[in-house]
Short mmCIF file of C-alpha atoms in Angstrom, two decimals:
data_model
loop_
_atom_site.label_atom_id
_atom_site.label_comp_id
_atom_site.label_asym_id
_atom_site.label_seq_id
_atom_site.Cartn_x
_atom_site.Cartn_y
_atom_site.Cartn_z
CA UNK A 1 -120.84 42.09 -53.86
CA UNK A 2 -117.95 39.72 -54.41
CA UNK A 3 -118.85 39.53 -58.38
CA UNK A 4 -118.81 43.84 -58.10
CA UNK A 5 -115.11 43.56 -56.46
CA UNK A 6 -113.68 41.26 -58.76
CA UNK A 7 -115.23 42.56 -61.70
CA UNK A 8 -113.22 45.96 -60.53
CA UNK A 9 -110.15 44.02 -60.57
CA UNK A 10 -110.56 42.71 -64.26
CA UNK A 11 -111.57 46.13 -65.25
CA UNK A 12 -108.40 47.84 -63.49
CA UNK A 13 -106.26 44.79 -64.76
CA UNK A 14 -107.64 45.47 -68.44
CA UNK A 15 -106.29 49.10 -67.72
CA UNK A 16 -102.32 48.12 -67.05
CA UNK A 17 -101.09 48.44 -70.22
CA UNK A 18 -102.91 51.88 -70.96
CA UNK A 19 -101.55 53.69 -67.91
CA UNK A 20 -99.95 56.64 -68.72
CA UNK A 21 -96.69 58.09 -66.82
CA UNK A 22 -94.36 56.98 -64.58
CA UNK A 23 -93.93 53.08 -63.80
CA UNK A 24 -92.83 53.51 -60.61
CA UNK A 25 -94.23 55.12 -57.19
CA UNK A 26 -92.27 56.40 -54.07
CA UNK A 27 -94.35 56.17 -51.01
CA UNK A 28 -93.09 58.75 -48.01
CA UNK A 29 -94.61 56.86 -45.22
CA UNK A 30 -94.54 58.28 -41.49
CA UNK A 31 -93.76 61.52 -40.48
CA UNK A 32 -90.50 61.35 -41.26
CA UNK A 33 -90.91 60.33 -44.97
CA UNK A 34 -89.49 56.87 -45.38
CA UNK A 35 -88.89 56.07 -49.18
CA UNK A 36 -90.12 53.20 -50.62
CA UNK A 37 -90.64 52.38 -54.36
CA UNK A 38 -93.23 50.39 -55.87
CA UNK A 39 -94.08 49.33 -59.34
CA UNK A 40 -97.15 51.15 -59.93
CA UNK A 41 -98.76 48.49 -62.00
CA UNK A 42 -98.47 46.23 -58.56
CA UNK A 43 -100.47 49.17 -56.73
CA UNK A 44 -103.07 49.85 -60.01
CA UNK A 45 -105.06 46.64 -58.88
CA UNK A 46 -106.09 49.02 -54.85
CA UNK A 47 -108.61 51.47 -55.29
CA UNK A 48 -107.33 52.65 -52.21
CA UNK A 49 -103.97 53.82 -54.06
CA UNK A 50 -105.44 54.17 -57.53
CA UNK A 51 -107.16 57.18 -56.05
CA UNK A 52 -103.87 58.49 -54.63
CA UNK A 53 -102.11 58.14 -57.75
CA UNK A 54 -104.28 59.67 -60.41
CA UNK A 55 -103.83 63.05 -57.76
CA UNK A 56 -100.21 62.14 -57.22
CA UNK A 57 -97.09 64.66 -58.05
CA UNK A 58 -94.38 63.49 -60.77
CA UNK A 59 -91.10 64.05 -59.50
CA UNK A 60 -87.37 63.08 -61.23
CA UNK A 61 -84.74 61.56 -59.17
CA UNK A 62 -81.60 60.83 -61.86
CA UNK A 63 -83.63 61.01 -65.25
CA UNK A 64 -86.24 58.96 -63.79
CA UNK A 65 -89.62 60.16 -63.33
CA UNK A 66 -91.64 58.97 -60.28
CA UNK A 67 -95.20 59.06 -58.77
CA UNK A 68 -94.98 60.63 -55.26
CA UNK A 69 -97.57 59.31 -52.49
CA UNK A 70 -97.33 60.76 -48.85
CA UNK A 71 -98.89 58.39 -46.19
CA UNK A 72 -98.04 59.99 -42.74
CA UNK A 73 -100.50 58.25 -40.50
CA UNK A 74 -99.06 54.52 -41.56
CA UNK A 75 -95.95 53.03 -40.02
CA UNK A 76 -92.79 52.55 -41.43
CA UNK A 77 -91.99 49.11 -40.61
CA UNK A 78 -95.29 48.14 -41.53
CA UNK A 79 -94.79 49.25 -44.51
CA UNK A 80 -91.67 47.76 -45.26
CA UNK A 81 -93.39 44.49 -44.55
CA UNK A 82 -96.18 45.31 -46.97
CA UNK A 83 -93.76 46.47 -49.49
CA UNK A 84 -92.07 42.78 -49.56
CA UNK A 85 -95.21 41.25 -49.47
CA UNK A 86 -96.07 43.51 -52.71
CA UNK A 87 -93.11 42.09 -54.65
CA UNK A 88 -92.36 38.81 -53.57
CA UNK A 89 -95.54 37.18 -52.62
CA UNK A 90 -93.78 35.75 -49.62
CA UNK A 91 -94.57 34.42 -46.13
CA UNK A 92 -92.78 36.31 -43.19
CA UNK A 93 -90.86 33.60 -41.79
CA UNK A 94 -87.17 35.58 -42.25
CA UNK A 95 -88.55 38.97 -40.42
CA UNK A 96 -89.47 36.42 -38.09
CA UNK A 97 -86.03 34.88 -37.40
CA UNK A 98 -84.93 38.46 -37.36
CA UNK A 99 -87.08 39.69 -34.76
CA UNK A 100 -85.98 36.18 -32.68
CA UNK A 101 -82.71 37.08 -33.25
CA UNK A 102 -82.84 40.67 -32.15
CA UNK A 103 -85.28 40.18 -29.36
CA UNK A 104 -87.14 42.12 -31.35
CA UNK A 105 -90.43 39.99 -31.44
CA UNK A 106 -93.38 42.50 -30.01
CA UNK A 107 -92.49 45.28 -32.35
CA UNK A 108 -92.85 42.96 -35.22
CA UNK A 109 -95.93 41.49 -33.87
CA UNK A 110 -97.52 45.18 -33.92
CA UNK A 111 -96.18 45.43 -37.18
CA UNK A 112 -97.86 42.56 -38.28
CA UNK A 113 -101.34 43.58 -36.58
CA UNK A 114 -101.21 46.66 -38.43
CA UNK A 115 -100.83 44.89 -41.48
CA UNK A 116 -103.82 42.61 -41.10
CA UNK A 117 -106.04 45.63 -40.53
CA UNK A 118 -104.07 48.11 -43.53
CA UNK A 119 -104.84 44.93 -45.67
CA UNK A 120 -108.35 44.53 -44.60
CA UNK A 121 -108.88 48.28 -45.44
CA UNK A 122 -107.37 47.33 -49.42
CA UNK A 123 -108.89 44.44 -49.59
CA UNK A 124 -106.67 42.48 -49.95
CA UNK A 125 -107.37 39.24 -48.43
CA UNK A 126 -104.01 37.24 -49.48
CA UNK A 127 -101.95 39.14 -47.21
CA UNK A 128 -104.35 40.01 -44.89
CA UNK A 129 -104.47 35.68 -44.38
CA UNK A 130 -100.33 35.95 -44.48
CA UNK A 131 -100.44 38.45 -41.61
CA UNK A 132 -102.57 36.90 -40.04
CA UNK A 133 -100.48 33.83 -40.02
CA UNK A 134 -97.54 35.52 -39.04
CA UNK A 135 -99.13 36.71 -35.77
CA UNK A 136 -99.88 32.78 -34.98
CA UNK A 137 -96.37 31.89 -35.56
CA UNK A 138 -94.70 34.75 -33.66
CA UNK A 139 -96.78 33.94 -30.62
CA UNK A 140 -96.25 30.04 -30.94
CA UNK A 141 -92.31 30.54 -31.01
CA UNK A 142 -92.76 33.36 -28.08
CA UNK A 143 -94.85 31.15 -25.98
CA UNK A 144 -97.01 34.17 -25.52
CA UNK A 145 -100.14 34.30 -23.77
CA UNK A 146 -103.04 36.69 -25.32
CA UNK A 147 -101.73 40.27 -25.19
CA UNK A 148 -104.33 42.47 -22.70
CA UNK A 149 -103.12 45.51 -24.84
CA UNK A 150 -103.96 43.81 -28.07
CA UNK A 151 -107.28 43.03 -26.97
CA UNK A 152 -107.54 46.93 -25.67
CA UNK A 153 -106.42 47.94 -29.29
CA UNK A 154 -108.58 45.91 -31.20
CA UNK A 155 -112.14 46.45 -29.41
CA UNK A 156 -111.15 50.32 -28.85
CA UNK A 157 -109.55 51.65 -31.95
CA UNK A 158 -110.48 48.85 -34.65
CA UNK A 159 -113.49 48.39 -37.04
CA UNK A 160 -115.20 45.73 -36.20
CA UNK A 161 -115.64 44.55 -40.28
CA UNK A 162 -111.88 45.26 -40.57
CA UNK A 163 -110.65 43.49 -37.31
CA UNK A 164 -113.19 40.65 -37.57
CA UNK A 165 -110.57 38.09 -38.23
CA UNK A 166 -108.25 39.25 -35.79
CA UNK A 167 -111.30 39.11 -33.10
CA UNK A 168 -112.42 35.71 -34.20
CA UNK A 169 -107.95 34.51 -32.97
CA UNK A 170 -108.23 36.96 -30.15
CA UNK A 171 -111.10 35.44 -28.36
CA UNK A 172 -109.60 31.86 -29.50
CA UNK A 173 -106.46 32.74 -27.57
CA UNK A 174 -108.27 33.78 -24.84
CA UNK A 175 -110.12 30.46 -24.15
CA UNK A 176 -106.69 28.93 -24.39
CA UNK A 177 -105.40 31.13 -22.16
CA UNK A 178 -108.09 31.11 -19.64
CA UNK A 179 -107.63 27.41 -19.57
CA UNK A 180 -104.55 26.49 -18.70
CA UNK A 181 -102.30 27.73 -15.79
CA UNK A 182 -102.88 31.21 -16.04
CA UNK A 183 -101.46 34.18 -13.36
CA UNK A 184 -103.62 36.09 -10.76
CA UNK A 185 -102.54 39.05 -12.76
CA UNK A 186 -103.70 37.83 -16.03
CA UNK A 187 -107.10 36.85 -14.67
CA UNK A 188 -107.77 39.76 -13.14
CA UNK A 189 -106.36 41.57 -16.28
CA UNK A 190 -109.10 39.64 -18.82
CA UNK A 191 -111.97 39.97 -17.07
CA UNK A 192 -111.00 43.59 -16.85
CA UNK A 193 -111.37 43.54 -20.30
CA UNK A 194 -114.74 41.56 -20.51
CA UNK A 195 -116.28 44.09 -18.24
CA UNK A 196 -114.96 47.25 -20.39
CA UNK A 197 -115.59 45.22 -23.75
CA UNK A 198 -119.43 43.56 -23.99
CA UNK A 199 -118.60 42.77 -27.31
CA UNK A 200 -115.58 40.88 -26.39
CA UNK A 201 -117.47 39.39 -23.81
CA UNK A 202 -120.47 38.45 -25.83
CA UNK A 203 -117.80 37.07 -28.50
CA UNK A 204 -116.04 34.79 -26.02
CA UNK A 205 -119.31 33.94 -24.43
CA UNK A 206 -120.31 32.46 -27.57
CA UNK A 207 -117.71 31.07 -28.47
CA UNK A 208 -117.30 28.72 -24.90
CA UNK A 209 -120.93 27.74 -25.82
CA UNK A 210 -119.88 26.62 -28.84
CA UNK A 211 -117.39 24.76 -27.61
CA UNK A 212 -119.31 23.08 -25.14
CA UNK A 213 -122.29 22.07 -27.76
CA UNK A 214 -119.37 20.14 -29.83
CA UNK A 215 -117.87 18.15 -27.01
CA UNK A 216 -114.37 20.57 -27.40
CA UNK A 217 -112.26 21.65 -24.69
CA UNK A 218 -110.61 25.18 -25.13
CA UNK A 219 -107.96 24.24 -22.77
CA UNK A 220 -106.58 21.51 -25.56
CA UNK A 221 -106.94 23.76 -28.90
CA UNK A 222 -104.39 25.65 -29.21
CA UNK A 223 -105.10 28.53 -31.60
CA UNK A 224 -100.93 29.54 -32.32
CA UNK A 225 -101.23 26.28 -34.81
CA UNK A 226 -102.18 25.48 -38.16
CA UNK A 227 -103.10 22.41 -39.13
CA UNK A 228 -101.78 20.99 -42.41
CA UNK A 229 -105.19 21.11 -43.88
CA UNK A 230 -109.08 21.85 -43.77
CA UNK A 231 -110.37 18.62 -43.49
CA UNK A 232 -110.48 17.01 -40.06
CA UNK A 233 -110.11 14.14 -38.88
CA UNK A 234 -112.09 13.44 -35.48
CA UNK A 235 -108.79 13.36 -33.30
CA UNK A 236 -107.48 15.86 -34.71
CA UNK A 237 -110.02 18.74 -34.43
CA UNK A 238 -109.80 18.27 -30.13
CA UNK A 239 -106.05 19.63 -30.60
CA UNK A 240 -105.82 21.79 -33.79
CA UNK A 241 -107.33 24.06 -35.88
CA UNK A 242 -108.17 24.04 -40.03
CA UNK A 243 -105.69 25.89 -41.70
CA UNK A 244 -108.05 27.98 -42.93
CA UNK A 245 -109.84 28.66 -39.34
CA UNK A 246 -109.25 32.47 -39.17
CA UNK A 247 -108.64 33.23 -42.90
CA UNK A 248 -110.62 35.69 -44.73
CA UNK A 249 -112.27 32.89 -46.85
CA UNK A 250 -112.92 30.50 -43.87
CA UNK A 251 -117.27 30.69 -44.73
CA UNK A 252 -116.45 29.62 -48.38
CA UNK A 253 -113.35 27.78 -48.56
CA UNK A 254 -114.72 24.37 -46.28
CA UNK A 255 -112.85 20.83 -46.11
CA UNK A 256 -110.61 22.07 -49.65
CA UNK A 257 -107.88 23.63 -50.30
CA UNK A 258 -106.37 26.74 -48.96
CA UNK A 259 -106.87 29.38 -52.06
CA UNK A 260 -102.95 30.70 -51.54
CA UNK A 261 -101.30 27.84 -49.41
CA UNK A 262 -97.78 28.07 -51.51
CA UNK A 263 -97.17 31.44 -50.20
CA UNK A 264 -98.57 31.58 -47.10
CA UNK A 265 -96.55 30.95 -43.54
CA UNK A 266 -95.85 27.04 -43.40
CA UNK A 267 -97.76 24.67 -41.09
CA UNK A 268 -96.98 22.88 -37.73
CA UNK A 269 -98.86 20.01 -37.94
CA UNK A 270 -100.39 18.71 -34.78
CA UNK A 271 -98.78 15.71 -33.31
CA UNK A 272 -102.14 13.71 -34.09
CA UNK A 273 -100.92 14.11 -37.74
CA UNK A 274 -98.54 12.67 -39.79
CA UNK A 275 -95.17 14.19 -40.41
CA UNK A 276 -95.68 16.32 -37.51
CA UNK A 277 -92.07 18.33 -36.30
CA UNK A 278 -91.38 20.77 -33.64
CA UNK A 279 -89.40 24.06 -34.53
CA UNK A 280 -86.30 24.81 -33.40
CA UNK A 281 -88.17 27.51 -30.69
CA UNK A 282 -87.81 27.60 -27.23
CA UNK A 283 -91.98 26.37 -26.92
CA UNK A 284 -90.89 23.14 -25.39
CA UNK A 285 -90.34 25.03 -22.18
CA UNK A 286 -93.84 26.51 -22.49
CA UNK A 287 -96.45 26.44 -19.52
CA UNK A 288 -99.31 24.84 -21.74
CA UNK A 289 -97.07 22.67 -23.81
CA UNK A 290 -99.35 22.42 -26.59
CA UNK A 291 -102.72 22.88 -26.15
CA UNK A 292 -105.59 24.65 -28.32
CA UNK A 293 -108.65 26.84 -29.19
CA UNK A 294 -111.69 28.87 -31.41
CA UNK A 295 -113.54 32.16 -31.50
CA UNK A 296 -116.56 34.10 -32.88
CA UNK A 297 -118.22 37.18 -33.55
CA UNK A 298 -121.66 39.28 -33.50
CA UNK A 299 -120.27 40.60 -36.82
CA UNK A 300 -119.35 37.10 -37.81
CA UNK A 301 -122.40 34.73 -38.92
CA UNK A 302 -122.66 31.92 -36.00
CA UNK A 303 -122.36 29.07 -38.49
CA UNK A 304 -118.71 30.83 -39.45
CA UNK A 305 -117.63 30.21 -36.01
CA UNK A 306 -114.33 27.99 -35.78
CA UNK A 307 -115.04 24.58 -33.37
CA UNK A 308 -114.44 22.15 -35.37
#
C-alpha cells in the first residue's frame, strides 16, 4: 500500500517537467469564488487535483494563461491556510498570533480542523501532522477545554479513516478534561455525547483502560503539549506526550525522529525537561495548570494507542 502511494508520487514527480500548459492554477473556492493561485507543479504531486486539472478550463488574465479549478463545497479560509502551507512549508504560529490578536481564535480552530481532514482526504500527511499541531497549540494558549461541538462534528459528519487522528486527541482531551475541575454543564454535556456516540464511548473506554494498565493518570497528561521528542524518559511520560503521539506516522516513526520536525509547530517542553519555557499566553491563569492525556480508536490498532 504505502510502496503503491509513493511509487505514484515518483511517477507523477517524473511527469513535472513534461506537463503541458499553463504553470499556474486559480482555485475559486466557496460559493463566492475566492481566487487563489497555485503553481501547478506544487498541486501535480495530489491525485485529488491532478484529476481536476487534466478537465480544467484555460483562461487569460493579462497575457497569462491559467488553469481554472472551482471548489464550492471547501472553505475559504481554509483554504488560504492550505494555500500557505502549499508554498512555504510553514508552521501556523503567525495565523495564530493573529487569531489571539483579533479574538479570533475558534474560527481559526475550525479552520484548522478542516484542514486536518481536507489533508487526510489528499494524503498528505505533512500538513495533515502541521494542522494537527496547530489545533494543540490554539487550545493550549486558549486554555480550552474539549469542544462538545467538535466532538458532535467529528463522530457525525467525519470518516472515521480520515478523522482517526483527530479522534485519537479528541478522546485524549477528554480524559484530561474529565479529570480535572470540570463544570456540571460540561459533565452533563460529555456523557451526552458518550450516550449518542458508542464509538466515542468505546474509544475513551479504551483508552482509560489503557491508562490504568500503565500506571498513568489522565488527569496529569495534558494532551495541548508536545514534548520535545519521542523518546521518554520515565518522568516525563506521567506529564507529556511524544511529539509524535497523534501524528500520522505515530505506528512507524517510534523513539526517532519526527520525519518533518523543522517545519512543523514548535514544542513546549514539559517542565520535567530541560530548557522547558512558558509562552507568553494567558495559560498561567488556567483551571488545570498543566496537566495531561492519550486516546485510541476501533479504527486504530490497540498497540498504536498513545500511553506512554
Amino acid at each position: 500500500m504505502q510502496r503503491g502511494r509513493f511509487a505514484d508520487r515518483r511517477a507523477s514527480a517524473n511527469t513535472l517537467s513534461s506537463l503541458a500548459g499553463p504553470a499556474t492554477v486559480k482555485i475559486l473556492v466557496g460559493k463566492d469564488k475566492q481566487e487563489f493561485l497555485l503553481a501547478r507543479k506544487l498541486l501535480a504531486s495530489c491525485q485529488f487535483f491532478r484529476q481536476r486539472m487534466d478537465a480544467a478550463r484555460v483562461e487569460f488574465e493579462k497575457g497569462q494563461a491559467h488553469l481554472v479549478l472551482a471548489l464550492e463545497d471547501q472553505c475559504p479560509d481554509m483554504f488560504e491556510l492550505f494555500t500557505y502551507w502549499m508554498n512555504e512549508r510553514r508552521n501556523f504560529d503567525r495565523f495564530i498570533d493573529v487569531a489571539e490578536a483579533d479574538h479570533t481564535c475558534k474560527e481559526l480552530h475550525w479552520d484548522l480542523v478542516n484542514l486536518h481532514l481536507f489533508a487526510a482526504q489528499l494524503d498528505i500527511s505533512a500538513l495533515q501532522d502541521c494542522a494537527m499541531d496547530a489545533i494543540q497549540d490554539v487550545y493550549l494558549r486558549r486554555n480550552w477545554d474539549i469542544n462538545p461541538k467538535l466532538v458532535n462534528y467529528v463522530y457525525t459528519s467525519c470518516d472515521p479513516q480520515e478523522s482517526c487522528r483527530l479522534r485519537k486527541w479528541i478522546v485524549a482531551m477528554t480524559a484530561w478534561t474529565l479529570g480535572g475541575v470540570v463544570s456540571t454543564e460540561m459533565s452533563n454535556s460529555i456523557q451526552r455525547l458518550f450516550d449518542q456516540f458508542p464509538d466515542f464511548w468505546a474509544e475513551y473506554h479504551s483508552h482509560t483502560r489503557k491508562m490504568a494498565q500503565t500506571g498513568l493518570e489522565g488527569h496529569f497528561k495534558n494532551p495541548q503539549l508536545r514534548l520535545p521528542s519521542n523518546n521518554l524518559r520515565n518522568e516525563e511520560r506521567q506529564f507529556g506526550f511524544r511529539q509524535c503521539s497523534f501524528h500520522t506516522h505515530r505506528s512507524t516513526v517510534g523513539q526517532g525522529r519526527c520525519p518533518h520536525a523543522a517545519s512543523l509547530s514548535p514544542l513546549v517542553p514539559s517542565p520535567y525537561t530541560d530548557g522547558y519555557f512558558e509562552s507568553d499566553s494567558d495559560r498561567g491563569d488556567s483551571r488545570f495548570g498543566s496537566r495531561m492525556v492519550s486516546p485510541s480508536s476501533d479504527t486504530i490498532p490497540e498497540s498504536d494507542l498513545e500511553t506512554s
